[in-house]
CSV table of C-alpha atoms and ligand atoms in Angstrom, one decimal:
chain,number,residue,atom,x,y,z
A,1,UNK,CA,0.0,0.0,0.0
A,2,UNK,CA,1.3,3.5,-0.8
A,3,UNK,CA,2.4,5.9,1.8
A,4,UNK,CA,0.7,9.2,2.0
A,5,UNK,CA,3.8,11.1,0.7
A,6,UNK,CA,4.1,8.6,-2.3
A,7,UNK,CA,0.4,9.0,-3.1
A,8,UNK,CA,0.7,12.7,-2.9
A,9,UNK,CA,3.6,12.8,-5.3
A,10,UNK,CA,1.8,10.6,-7.8
A,11,UNK,CA,-1.3,12.9,-7.7
A,12,UNK,CA,0.6,16.1,-8.0
A,13,UNK,CA,2.4,14.6,-11.0
A,14,UNK,CA,-0.8,13.7,-12.7
A,15,UNK,CA,-2.2,17.2,-12.4
A,16,UNK,CA,-2.0,19.2,-15.6
A,17,UNK,CA,-2.7,22.9,-14.8
A,18,UNK,CA,-5.2,24.8,-16.9
A,19,UNK,CA,-3.8,26.3,-20.1
A,20,UNK,CA,-2.9,29.9,-20.1
A,21,UNK,CA,-4.4,30.4,-23.5
A,22,UNK,CA,-7.3,28.0,-23.9
A,23,UNK,CA,-8.5,28.2,-20.3
A,24,UNK,CA,-8.2,32.0,-20.0
A,25,UNK,CA,-11.2,34.4,-19.7
A,26,UNK,CA,-11.6,38.1,-18.9
A,27,UNK,CA,-13.5,39.3,-15.8
A,28,UNK,CA,-14.5,42.6,-14.5
A,29,UNK,CA,-12.7,43.8,-11.3
A,30,UNK,CA,-16.0,43.7,-9.4
A,31,UNK,CA,-16.1,39.9,-9.8
A,32,UNK,CA,-12.4,39.2,-9.7
A,33,UNK,CA,-12.2,38.4,-6.0
A,34,UNK,CA,-10.7,34.9,-5.5
A,35,UNK,CA,-9.8,34.4,-9.2
A,36,UNK,CA,-6.3,33.5,-10.4
A,37,UNK,CA,-4.4,35.8,-12.8
A,38,UNK,CA,-3.4,34.1,-16.0
A,39,UNK,CA,-1.0,36.8,-17.1
A,40,UNK,CA,1.0,39.6,-15.5
A,41,UNK,CA,-0.9,42.9,-15.2
A,42,UNK,CA,0.7,46.2,-16.2
A,43,UNK,CA,-0.6,49.7,-15.4
A,44,UNK,CA,-0.3,52.9,-17.4
A,45,UNK,CA,-0.1,54.8,-14.1
A,46,UNK,CA,2.9,55.6,-12.0
A,47,UNK,CA,2.6,55.2,-8.2
A,48,UNK,CA,2.5,57.9,-6.7
A,49,UNK,CA,0.9,59.4,-9.8
A,50,UNK,CA,2.6,62.7,-9.1
A,51,UNK,CA,5.2,64.0,-6.6
A,52,UNK,CA,3.3,64.9,-3.5
A,53,UNK,CA,3.5,65.8,0.2
A,54,UNK,CA,3.6,63.1,2.9
A,55,UNK,CA,2.6,65.6,5.6
A,56,UNK,CA,0.5,68.6,6.3
A,57,UNK,CA,3.0,71.5,6.3
A,58,UNK,CA,4.8,73.8,3.9
A,59,UNK,CA,6.5,73.1,0.6
A,60,UNK,CA,9.9,74.8,0.5
A,61,UNK,CA,13.3,75.1,-1.1
A,62,UNK,CA,15.7,73.2,1.1
A,63,UNK,CA,18.4,75.9,0.7
A,64,UNK,CA,16.0,78.5,2.3
A,65,UNK,CA,15.5,76.5,5.5
A,66,UNK,CA,18.6,74.4,6.0
A,67,UNK,CA,19.9,76.7,8.8
A,68,UNK,CA,16.5,77.4,10.4
A,69,UNK,CA,16.2,77.0,14.2
A,70,UNK,CA,13.8,78.2,17.0
A,71,UNK,CA,16.3,81.0,17.8
A,72,UNK,CA,16.8,82.0,14.2
A,73,UNK,CA,13.7,81.0,12.2
A,74,UNK,CA,13.7,81.2,8.4
A,75,UNK,CA,10.9,83.5,7.3
A,76,UNK,CA,9.1,82.6,4.1
A,77,UNK,CA,6.3,84.2,2.1
A,78,UNK,CA,3.2,82.0,1.6
A,79,UNK,CA,2.2,82.3,-2.1
A,80,UNK,CA,-0.3,79.6,-2.5
A,81,UNK,CA,-2.6,77.1,-0.6
A,82,UNK,CA,-2.5,73.5,-2.1
A,83,UNK,CA,-5.2,71.1,-0.8
A,84,UNK,CA,-5.4,67.5,-2.0
A,85,UNK,CA,-6.8,67.3,-5.5
A,86,UNK,CA,-5.6,70.8,-6.6
A,87,UNK,CA,-3.2,71.5,-9.3
A,88,UNK,CA,-0.5,74.1,-8.1
A,89,UNK,CA,-0.5,77.3,-10.2
A,90,UNK,CA,2.7,78.9,-8.9
A,91,UNK,CA,6.4,78.1,-9.2
A,92,UNK,CA,8.2,78.8,-6.0
A,93,UNK,CA,11.0,81.4,-6.0
A,94,UNK,CA,13.6,81.6,-3.3
A,95,UNK,CA,12.1,82.4,0.2
A,96,UNK,CA,8.7,81.5,-1.0
A,97,UNK,CA,6.5,78.7,0.3
A,98,UNK,CA,3.2,77.0,-0.4
A,99,UNK,CA,0.9,75.8,2.3
A,100,UNK,CA,0.4,72.0,1.4
A,101,UNK,CA,-1.8,69.2,2.7
A,102,UNK,CA,-1.1,65.5,2.8
A,103,UNK,CA,-1.2,63.9,-0.6
A,104,UNK,CA,-1.4,67.2,-2.4
A,105,UNK,CA,0.8,67.8,-5.5
A,106,UNK,CA,4.2,69.5,-4.9
A,107,UNK,CA,4.5,72.8,-6.6
A,108,UNK,CA,7.3,73.5,-9.1
A,109,UNK,CA,10.4,74.9,-7.5
A,110,UNK,CA,9.9,73.1,-4.1
A,111,UNK,CA,12.0,70.1,-3.1
A,112,UNK,CA,11.2,69.6,0.5
A,113,UNK,CA,8.2,69.6,2.9
A,114,UNK,CA,8.4,71.1,6.4
A,115,UNK,CA,5.8,69.6,8.7
A,116,UNK,CA,3.5,72.2,10.3
A,117,UNK,CA,4.4,71.1,13.9
A,118,UNK,CA,7.8,73.0,13.5
A,119,UNK,CA,6.3,76.2,12.0
A,120,UNK,CA,4.4,79.3,13.2
A,121,UNK,CA,2.2,81.1,10.8
A,122,UNK,CA,1.5,84.8,10.9
A,123,UNK,CA,-0.9,85.9,8.1
A,124,UNK,CA,1.0,85.6,4.8
A,125,UNK,CA,4.3,84.6,6.5
A,126,UNK,CA,5.5,81.4,8.0
A,127,UNK,CA,8.3,81.0,10.5
A,128,UNK,CA,10.3,77.7,10.0
A,129,UNK,CA,11.5,76.7,13.5
A,130,UNK,CA,13.7,73.7,12.6
A,131,UNK,CA,15.7,72.6,9.6
A,132,UNK,CA,14.4,69.5,7.7
A,133,UNK,CA,16.6,66.4,8.0
A,134,UNK,CA,17.6,66.4,4.4
A,135,UNK,CA,16.5,67.7,1.0
A,136,UNK,CA,13.4,65.8,-0.1
A,137,UNK,CA,12.1,65.3,3.4
A,138,UNK,CA,8.4,64.3,3.5
A,139,UNK,CA,8.2,64.3,-0.3
A,140,UNK,CA,6.8,61.2,-2.1
A,141,UNK,CA,8.3,61.2,-5.6
A,142,UNK,CA,6.3,60.2,-8.6
A,143,UNK,CA,6.9,56.5,-9.6
A,144,UNK,CA,8.9,55.8,-6.4
A,145,UNK,CA,6.4,53.0,-5.5
A,146,UNK,CA,5.8,51.6,-9.0
A,147,UNK,CA,6.8,52.6,-12.5
A,148,UNK,CA,4.2,52.6,-15.3
A,149,UNK,CA,4.7,49.8,-17.9
A,150,UNK,CA,6.5,47.4,-15.6
A,151,UNK,CA,4.7,44.3,-14.2
A,152,UNK,CA,2.4,45.3,-11.4
A,153,UNK,CA,1.1,41.8,-10.4
A,154,UNK,CA,2.5,38.5,-11.7
A,155,UNK,CA,0.6,35.6,-13.3
A,156,UNK,CA,-0.5,32.7,-11.1
A,157,UNK,CA,-1.5,34.6,-8.0
A,158,UNK,CA,-5.0,34.6,-6.4
A,159,UNK,CA,-6.6,38.0,-6.3
A,160,UNK,CA,-7.6,38.9,-2.7
A,161,UNK,CA,-8.4,42.2,-1.1
A,162,UNK,CA,-4.9,43.8,-1.4
A,163,UNK,CA,-4.6,42.9,-5.1
A,164,UNK,CA,-8.2,44.1,-5.7
A,165,UNK,CA,-7.2,47.4,-4.1
A,166,UNK,CA,-4.0,47.7,-6.2
A,167,UNK,CA,-5.9,46.9,-9.4
A,168,UNK,CA,-8.6,49.4,-8.7
A,169,UNK,CA,-6.0,52.1,-7.9
A,170,UNK,CA,-4.2,51.2,-11.1
A,171,UNK,CA,-7.4,51.5,-13.1
A,172,UNK,CA,-7.1,47.9,-14.3
A,173,UNK,CA,-10.7,46.8,-14.5
A,174,UNK,CA,-10.6,44.0,-17.1
A,175,UNK,CA,-8.6,41.1,-15.8
A,176,UNK,CA,-7.3,38.0,-17.5
A,177,UNK,CA,-7.9,35.1,-15.2
A,178,UNK,CA,-8.1,31.3,-15.5
A,179,UNK,CA,-11.6,29.9,-15.8
A,180,UNK,CA,-12.7,28.1,-12.7
A,181,UNK,CA,-12.0,24.4,-12.8
A,182,UNK,CA,-15.1,22.3,-13.2
A,183,UNK,CA,-15.4,19.6,-10.6
A,184,UNK,CA,-18.2,17.0,-11.0
A,185,UNK,CA,-19.4,15.2,-7.9
A,186,UNK,CA,-21.3,12.0,-7.7
A,187,UNK,CA,-22.4,9.7,-4.9
A,188,UNK,CA,-22.7,6.0,-5.3
A,189,UNK,CA,-24.8,3.7,-3.2
A,190,UNK,CA,-28.3,2.0,-3.2
A,191,UNK,CA,-28.8,3.2,0.4
A,192,UNK,CA,-28.5,6.9,-0.4
A,193,UNK,CA,-31.3,9.4,-0.6
A,194,UNK,CA,-31.4,13.2,-0.9
A,195,UNK,CA,-31.8,15.3,2.3
A,196,UNK,CA,-35.4,16.2,1.6
A,197,UNK,CA,-36.7,12.6,1.5
A,198,UNK,CA,-38.2,10.7,4.5
A,199,UNK,CA,-35.8,7.9,5.4
A,200,UNK,CA,-36.9,4.2,5.0
A,201,UNK,CA,-35.1,1.7,7.3
A,202,UNK,CA,-31.5,1.3,6.3
A,203,UNK,CA,-31.4,4.4,4.1
A,204,UNK,CA,-28.7,7.1,4.6
A,205,UNK,CA,-28.7,10.7,3.5
A,206,UNK,CA,-26.2,11.6,0.8
A,207,UNK,CA,-24.3,14.2,2.9
A,208,UNK,CA,-21.1,13.8,0.9
A,209,UNK,CA,-22.5,15.4,-2.2
A,210,UNK,CA,-23.2,18.6,-0.2
A,211,UNK,CA,-20.0,18.6,1.8
A,212,UNK,CA,-17.8,18.0,-1.3
A,213,UNK,CA,-19.7,20.7,-3.3
A,214,UNK,CA,-19.0,23.1,-0.5
A,215,UNK,CA,-15.4,22.2,-0.3
A,216,UNK,CA,-15.0,22.5,-4.1
A,217,UNK,CA,-16.5,26.0,-4.1
A,218,UNK,CA,-14.3,27.0,-1.2
A,219,UNK,CA,-11.3,25.9,-3.2
A,220,UNK,CA,-12.3,28.3,-5.9
A,221,UNK,CA,-13.6,25.7,-8.4
A,222,UNK,CA,-17.1,25.2,-9.8
A,223,UNK,CA,-18.9,22.2,-8.3
A,224,UNK,CA,-21.3,20.3,-10.6
A,225,UNK,CA,-23.6,18.1,-8.4
A,226,UNK,CA,-24.3,15.0,-10.5
A,227,UNK,CA,-26.6,13.3,-8.0
A,228,UNK,CA,-26.9,9.8,-6.6
A,229,UNK,CA,-26.0,6.8,-8.7
A,230,UNK,CA,-27.3,3.3,-7.8
A,231,UNK,CA,-24.8,0.4,-7.3
A,232,UNK,CA,-25.5,-0.9,-10.8
A,233,UNK,CA,-22.6,-1.2,-13.2
A,234,UNK,CA,-24.5,0.2,-16.2
A,235,UNK,CA,-25.9,3.2,-14.3
A,236,UNK,CA,-22.5,3.9,-12.8
A,237,UNK,CA,-20.7,3.6,-16.1
A,238,UNK,CA,-23.1,6.1,-17.7
A,239,UNK,CA,-22.8,8.6,-14.9
A,240,UNK,CA,-19.0,8.5,-14.8
A,241,UNK,CA,-18.8,8.8,-18.6
A,242,UNK,CA,-21.1,11.8,-18.5
A,243,UNK,CA,-19.1,13.4,-15.7
A,244,UNK,CA,-15.8,12.9,-17.5
A,245,UNK,CA,-17.3,14.5,-20.6
A,246,UNK,CA,-18.0,17.8,-18.8
A,247,UNK,CA,-15.5,18.2,-16.0
A,248,UNK,CA,-11.8,18.7,-15.3
A,249,UNK,CA,-12.0,16.6,-12.2
A,250,UNK,CA,-14.5,14.0,-11.2
A,251,UNK,CA,-15.0,13.1,-7.6
A,252,UNK,CA,-17.1,10.1,-6.6
A,253,UNK,CA,-17.7,8.9,-3.1
A,254,UNK,CA,-18.5,5.3,-2.1
A,255,UNK,CA,-18.0,2.1,-3.8
A,256,UNK,CA,-14.2,2.0,-3.9
A,257,UNK,CA,-13.6,-0.5,-1.1
A,258,UNK,CA,-13.7,-4.2,-1.6
A,259,UNK,CA,-17.4,-4.7,-0.8
A,260,UNK,CA,-19.5,-6.8,-3.1
A,261,UNK,CA,-21.1,-3.7,-4.6
A,262,UNK,CA,-18.0,-1.8,-5.2
A,263,UNK,CA,-17.7,-1.4,-9.0
A,264,UNK,CA,-16.0,1.9,-9.5
A,265,UNK,CA,-12.4,0.6,-10.3
A,266,UNK,CA,-13.7,-1.9,-12.8
A,267,UNK,CA,-15.8,0.6,-14.6
A,268,UNK,CA,-13.0,3.2,-14.7
A,269,UNK,CA,-10.8,0.6,-16.5
A,270,UNK,CA,-13.7,-0.2,-18.9
A,271,UNK,CA,-14.0,3.5,-19.8
A,272,UNK,CA,-10.3,3.7,-20.6
A,273,UNK,CA,-8.9,5.3,-17.5
A,274,UNK,CA,-5.4,4.6,-16.2
A,275,UNK,CA,-5.7,3.7,-12.5
A,276,UNK,CA,-2.7,5.1,-10.6
A,277,UNK,CA,-3.8,4.6,-7.0
A,278,UNK,CA,-6.1,2.1,-5.3
A,279,UNK,CA,-5.3,2.4,-1.6
A,280,UNK,CA,-3.2,4.6,0.6
A,281,UNK,CA,-1.9,3.9,4.1
A,282,UNK,CA,-4.0,6.6,5.7
A,283,UNK,CA,-6.6,6.6,8.4
A,284,UNK,CA,-9.4,7.5,7.8
A,285,UNK,CA,-9.5,7.1,4.0
A,286,UNK,CA,-7.6,3.9,3.1
A,287,UNK,CA,-9.6,3.0,-0.1
A,288,UNK,CA,-8.7,5.8,-2.4
A,289,UNK,CA,-8.9,5.5,-6.2
A,290,UNK,CA,-7.0,8.0,-8.3
A,291,UNK,CA,-7.2,7.6,-12.1
A,292,UNK,CA,-6.7,9.7,-15.2
A,293,UNK,CA,-8.6,9.7,-18.4
A,294,UNK,CA,-5.9,10.5,-20.9
A,295,UNK,CA,-8.0,10.6,-24.1
A,296,UNK,CA,-10.5,13.3,-23.4
A,297,UNK,CA,-10.1,16.8,-24.9
A,298,UNK,CA,-7.9,17.5,-21.9
A,299,UNK,CA,-7.0,14.9,-19.3
A,300,UNK,CA,-9.6,14.4,-16.6
A,301,UNK,CA,-8.5,13.4,-13.1
A,302,UNK,CA,-10.7,11.0,-11.2
A,303,UNK,CA,-10.8,10.7,-7.4
A,304,UNK,CA,-12.8,7.8,-6.0
A,305,UNK,CA,-13.2,8.7,-2.3
A,306,UNK,CA,-14.4,6.3,0.4
A,307,UNK,CA,-18.1,6.6,1.3
A,308,UNK,CA,-17.7,7.2,5.0
A,309,UNK,CA,-18.5,10.9,5.5
A,310,UNK,CA,-15.3,11.7,7.5
A,311,UNK,CA,-13.1,9.6,5.2
A,312,UNK,CA,-14.3,11.4,2.1
A,313,UNK,CA,-13.7,14.8,3.7
A,314,UNK,CA,-10.3,13.9,5.0
A,315,UNK,CA,-9.3,12.5,1.6
A,316,UNK,CA,-10.5,15.7,0.0
A,317,UNK,CA,-8.5,18.0,2.3
A,318,UNK,CA,-5.4,15.9,2.1
A,319,UNK,CA,-5.3,15.0,-1.6
A,320,UNK,CA,-8.0,16.6,-3.7
A,321,UNK,CA,-7.8,20.2,-2.5
A,322,UNK,CA,-4.1,20.7,-3.3
A,323,UNK,CA,-4.6,19.0,-6.7
A,324,UNK,CA,-7.5,21.3,-7.6
A,325,UNK,CA,-5.4,24.4,-6.5
A,326,UNK,CA,-2.6,23.3,-8.7
A,327,UNK,CA,-4.9,22.6,-11.6
A,328,UNK,CA,-6.6,26.0,-11.1
A,329,UNK,CA,-3.3,27.8,-12.2
A,330,UNK,CA,-1.8,28.9,-8.9
A,331,UNK,CA,1.9,29.3,-9.5
A,332,UNK,CA,2.8,28.3,-6.0
A,333,UNK,CA,1.3,27.9,-2.5
A,334,UNK,CA,-1.0,25.0,-3.6
A,335,UNK,CA,0.8,22.3,-1.6
A,336,UNK,CA,-0.7,21.4,1.8
A,337,UNK,CA,0.9,23.4,4.6
A,338,UNK,CA,1.2,21.9,8.0
A,339,UNK,CA,1.6,24.0,11.2
A,340,UNK,CA,3.1,22.9,14.4
A,341,UNK,CA,0.8,22.9,17.5
A,342,UNK,CA,1.2,21.8,21.1
A,343,UNK,CA,-1.3,19.0,21.8
A,344,UNK,CA,-3.8,19.7,24.6
A,345,UNK,CA,-4.6,15.9,24.8
A,346,UNK,CA,-2.9,12.6,24.5
A,347,UNK,CA,-3.2,11.5,20.8
A,348,UNK,CA,-3.2,7.8,19.8
A,349,UNK,CA,-3.1,5.8,16.7
A,350,UNK,CA,-2.4,2.1,15.8
A,351,UNK,CA,0.8,3.3,14.1
A,352,UNK,CA,0.1,1.2,11.0
A,353,UNK,CA,-1.3,4.0,8.8
A,354,UNK,CA,-0.7,7.8,8.9
A,355,UNK,CA,-3.6,8.9,11.1
A,356,UNK,CA,-5.5,12.1,11.0
A,357,UNK,CA,-7.4,13.2,14.1
A,358,UNK,CA,-9.8,16.1,13.9
A,359,UNK,CA,-10.0,19.0,16.3
A,360,UNK,CA,-9.6,22.7,16.9
A,361,UNK,CA,-6.5,24.8,16.8
A,362,UNK,CA,-6.5,27.7,19.1
A,363,UNK,CA,-3.9,30.4,19.5
A,364,UNK,CA,-2.7,30.5,23.1
A,365,UNK,CA,-0.1,33.2,24.0
A,366,UNK,CA,1.0,33.3,20.3
A,367,UNK,CA,1.4,29.5,19.9
A,368,UNK,CA,-1.1,27.0,18.4
A,369,UNK,CA,-2.7,24.5,20.7
A,370,UNK,CA,-4.5,21.5,19.3
A,371,UNK,CA,-7.7,20.4,21.0
A,372,UNK,CA,-8.9,17.0,20.0
A,373,UNK,CA,-12.7,16.9,19.1
A,374,UNK,CA,-14.7,15.1,21.8
A,375,UNK,CA,-16.6,12.0,21.0
A,376,UNK,CA,-15.9,9.1,18.6
A,377,UNK,CA,-13.2,9.4,16.0
A,378,UNK,CA,-14.9,6.8,13.9
A,379,UNK,CA,-14.9,7.6,10.2
A,380,UNK,CA,-18.7,7.2,10.2
A,381,UNK,CA,-19.1,9.9,12.8
A,382,UNK,CA,-19.4,13.3,11.2
A,383,UNK,CA,-21.2,15.0,14.0
A,384,UNK,CA,-18.0,16.0,16.0
A,385,UNK,CA,-16.4,17.5,12.8
A,386,UNK,CA,-18.5,20.6,13.5
A,387,UNK,CA,-16.4,23.7,14.2
A,388,UNK,CA,-13.1,21.8,13.8
A,389,UNK,CA,-10.3,23.6,11.9
A,390,UNK,CA,-7.4,21.2,11.8
A,391,UNK,CA,-6.3,17.6,11.4
A,392,UNK,CA,-3.5,16.4,13.7
A,393,UNK,CA,-1.2,13.9,12.0
A,394,UNK,CA,0.4,10.8,13.6
A,395,UNK,CA,2.9,9.4,11.1
A,396,UNK,CA,3.3,5.7,10.5
A,397,UNK,CA,5.1,4.1,13.4
A,398,UNK,CA,4.0,6.7,15.9
A,399,UNK,CA,1.3,5.3,18.2
A,400,UNK,CA,1.3,8.1,20.9
A,401,UNK,CA,1.8,11.8,21.2
A,402,UNK,CA,1.5,12.8,24.9
A,403,UNK,CA,-0.3,16.0,26.1
A,404,UNK,CA,2.0,19.0,25.8
A,405,UNK,CA,4.1,17.6,23.0
A,406,UNK,CA,4.3,19.1,19.5
A,407,UNK,CA,2.2,17.7,16.7
A,408,UNK,CA,1.8,18.6,13.0
A,409,UNK,CA,-1.6,19.9,12.1
A,410,UNK,CA,-3.2,20.4,8.6
A,411,UNK,CA,-5.4,23.5,8.7
A,412,UNK,CA,-8.9,22.8,7.1
A,413,UNK,CA,-11.9,24.7,6.1
B,1,AMP,P1,-18.9,2.5,0.7
B,1,AMP,O1,-17.5,3.2,0.6
B,1,AMP,O2,-19.7,2.7,-0.5
B,1,AMP,O3,-18.7,1.1,1.2
B,1,AMP,O4,-19.6,3.3,1.9
B,1,AMP,C1,-19.1,3.3,3.2
B,1,AMP,C2,-20.1,3.9,4.2
B,1,AMP,O5,-20.3,5.3,3.9
B,1,AMP,C3,-21.5,3.3,4.2
B,1,AMP,O6,-21.9,3.2,5.5
B,1,AMP,C4,-22.3,4.3,3.4
B,1,AMP,O7,-23.6,4.2,3.7
B,1,AMP,C5,-21.7,5.6,3.7
B,1,AMP,N1,-21.8,6.5,2.6
B,1,AMP,C6,-21.5,6.2,1.3
B,1,AMP,N2,-21.8,7.2,0.5
B,1,AMP,C7,-22.2,8.2,1.3
B,1,AMP,C8,-22.7,9.6,1.0
B,1,AMP,N3,-22.7,10.1,-0.2
B,1,AMP,N4,-23.1,10.3,2.1
B,1,AMP,C9,-23.0,9.8,3.3
B,1,AMP,N5,-22.7,8.6,3.6
B,1,AMP,C10,-22.3,7.8,2.6
B,2,MG,MG1,-21.4,1.9,-1.2
């Protein structure tokens, strides 16, 4: 059986990221949040757009004020008031100054700003009571933050609030982004019903479809809920073929263990898929099928997750989510990132498979503490997953992590 790291390497290798030509689209800035840039963005504007003042004060010529002190102030004539948003009309001559406010455009002839705290104004004159540190003090020069025509944001990054702010300021309102990956989700099992149906004895609600759709959307992809498929080879074959025809990634849950009604692997082979993984030494989530359909318009990745609700979610977090992030066009940062926490409980495993225990990470005095979820850690119990935000990992061979010791935790949600 494959180790988690081996399975991960195989999966990441199988992922073919979206194409920067064929899979590109243009979106308006107002709907760009969370999207991934397919090309670098360049602006026509310098930042700052013009040389401006960093302070409320007086625009001066440094030479006029370099010897100023409280005892011997420099006396300057105020020739103009420059509020923000105003175009200066005067060019400063020697011993002239302009009253200037933060962000306002520096007048011609001025090279320095004196902050108002070291001045005293008397009508049309201002007394400068201290020399500025250097020429250029409190002046923000045009293009000192960013030069027009150079790359502003690189390809392959996700647009979040800071990038949205930058793009708005740079007047870049039409953005080239990758289309969202399409992820088809289907559930297999004769016992499954939708949440709105009364349950007959032995029936189970198809919660995985909803959970996986929510996770896919959170990952920035587009979920396509394909519904419940009976444990009948023909029905399953048809449903999988249909999903493969429309999606970049297909996720099924159930039917991948070795039960009498578990047909998924057989059908995948019949439909021409290469099967790369059948099981992984992980708990929960041992039966995991990973396959690839090479002959579609673009290769389709198939994840057959176990049916148990917790197993299917853990498999998604550990293997599917990073793969979808990589496929979506993220240049980096798509790999799972573990954080170290101090365990607030004794953590146990049989040591045979890499074990994931769910719970809550809290920040205590600046360090993470991991609190194991109360109740059963059975893969069939999804109730105590509520409000968890991390999976603590016990590697193969490690049966015990005592309270107070460090543990690696995969943040989730
Ligand atoms: P399987 O992997 O098909 O053998 O299913 C394992 C267990 O998970 C069984 O108890 C199923 O009833 C349950 N299960 C399978 N699919 C789902 C689903 N979509 N939602 C909730 N539970 C499921
Ligand atoms: Mg089943």
